mmCIF file of C-alpha atoms in Angstrom:
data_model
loop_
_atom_site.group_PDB
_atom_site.id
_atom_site.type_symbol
_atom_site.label_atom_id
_atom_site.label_comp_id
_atom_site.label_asym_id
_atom_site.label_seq_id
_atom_site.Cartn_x
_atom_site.Cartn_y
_atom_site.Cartn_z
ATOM 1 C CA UNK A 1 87.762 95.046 130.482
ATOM 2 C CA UNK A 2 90.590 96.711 131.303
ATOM 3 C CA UNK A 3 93.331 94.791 129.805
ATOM 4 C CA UNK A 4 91.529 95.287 126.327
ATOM 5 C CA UNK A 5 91.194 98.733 126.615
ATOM 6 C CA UNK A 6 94.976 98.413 127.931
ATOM 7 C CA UNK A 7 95.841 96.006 124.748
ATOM 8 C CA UNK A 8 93.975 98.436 122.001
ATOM 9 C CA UNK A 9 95.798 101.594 123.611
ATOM 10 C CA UNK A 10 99.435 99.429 123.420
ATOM 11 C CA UNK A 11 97.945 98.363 119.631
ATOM 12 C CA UNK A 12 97.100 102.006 118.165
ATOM 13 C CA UNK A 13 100.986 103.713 119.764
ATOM 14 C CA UNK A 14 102.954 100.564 117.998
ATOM 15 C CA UNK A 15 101.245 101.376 115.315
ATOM 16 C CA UNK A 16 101.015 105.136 115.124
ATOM 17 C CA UNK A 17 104.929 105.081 116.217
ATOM 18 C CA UNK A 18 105.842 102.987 113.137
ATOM 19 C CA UNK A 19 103.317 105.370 110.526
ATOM 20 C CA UNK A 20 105.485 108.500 112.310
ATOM 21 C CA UNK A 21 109.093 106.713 111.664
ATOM 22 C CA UNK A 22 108.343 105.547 108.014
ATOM 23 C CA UNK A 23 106.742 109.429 107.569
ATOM 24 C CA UNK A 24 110.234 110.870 108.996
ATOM 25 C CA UNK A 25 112.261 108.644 106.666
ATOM 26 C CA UNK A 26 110.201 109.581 103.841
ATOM 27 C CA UNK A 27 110.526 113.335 104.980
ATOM 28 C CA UNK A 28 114.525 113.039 105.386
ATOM 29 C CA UNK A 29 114.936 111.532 101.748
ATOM 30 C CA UNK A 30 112.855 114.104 100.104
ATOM 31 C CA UNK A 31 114.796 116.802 102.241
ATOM 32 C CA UNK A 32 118.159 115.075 100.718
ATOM 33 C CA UNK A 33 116.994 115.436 97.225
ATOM 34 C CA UNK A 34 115.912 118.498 97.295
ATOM 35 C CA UNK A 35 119.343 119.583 98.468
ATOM 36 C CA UNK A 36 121.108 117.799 95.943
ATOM 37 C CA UNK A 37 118.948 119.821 92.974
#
């Protein structure tokens, strides 16, 4: 029981780290181009 709940928790940070990091890219590139205009 407590190695799924352990497993789903592990699951749902990988995943919510990697949403966060593709977000901050996206963020930095659309910071760059405003800049540039």
């Amino acid at each position: 029981m407590v190695i799924i709940v352990y497993h789903f928790i592990k699951n749902w940070v990988q995943h919510n780290y990697s949403f966060a990091k593709e977000k901050a890219k996206a963020e930095i590139l659309l910071y760059r181009k405003n800049k540039k205009l």
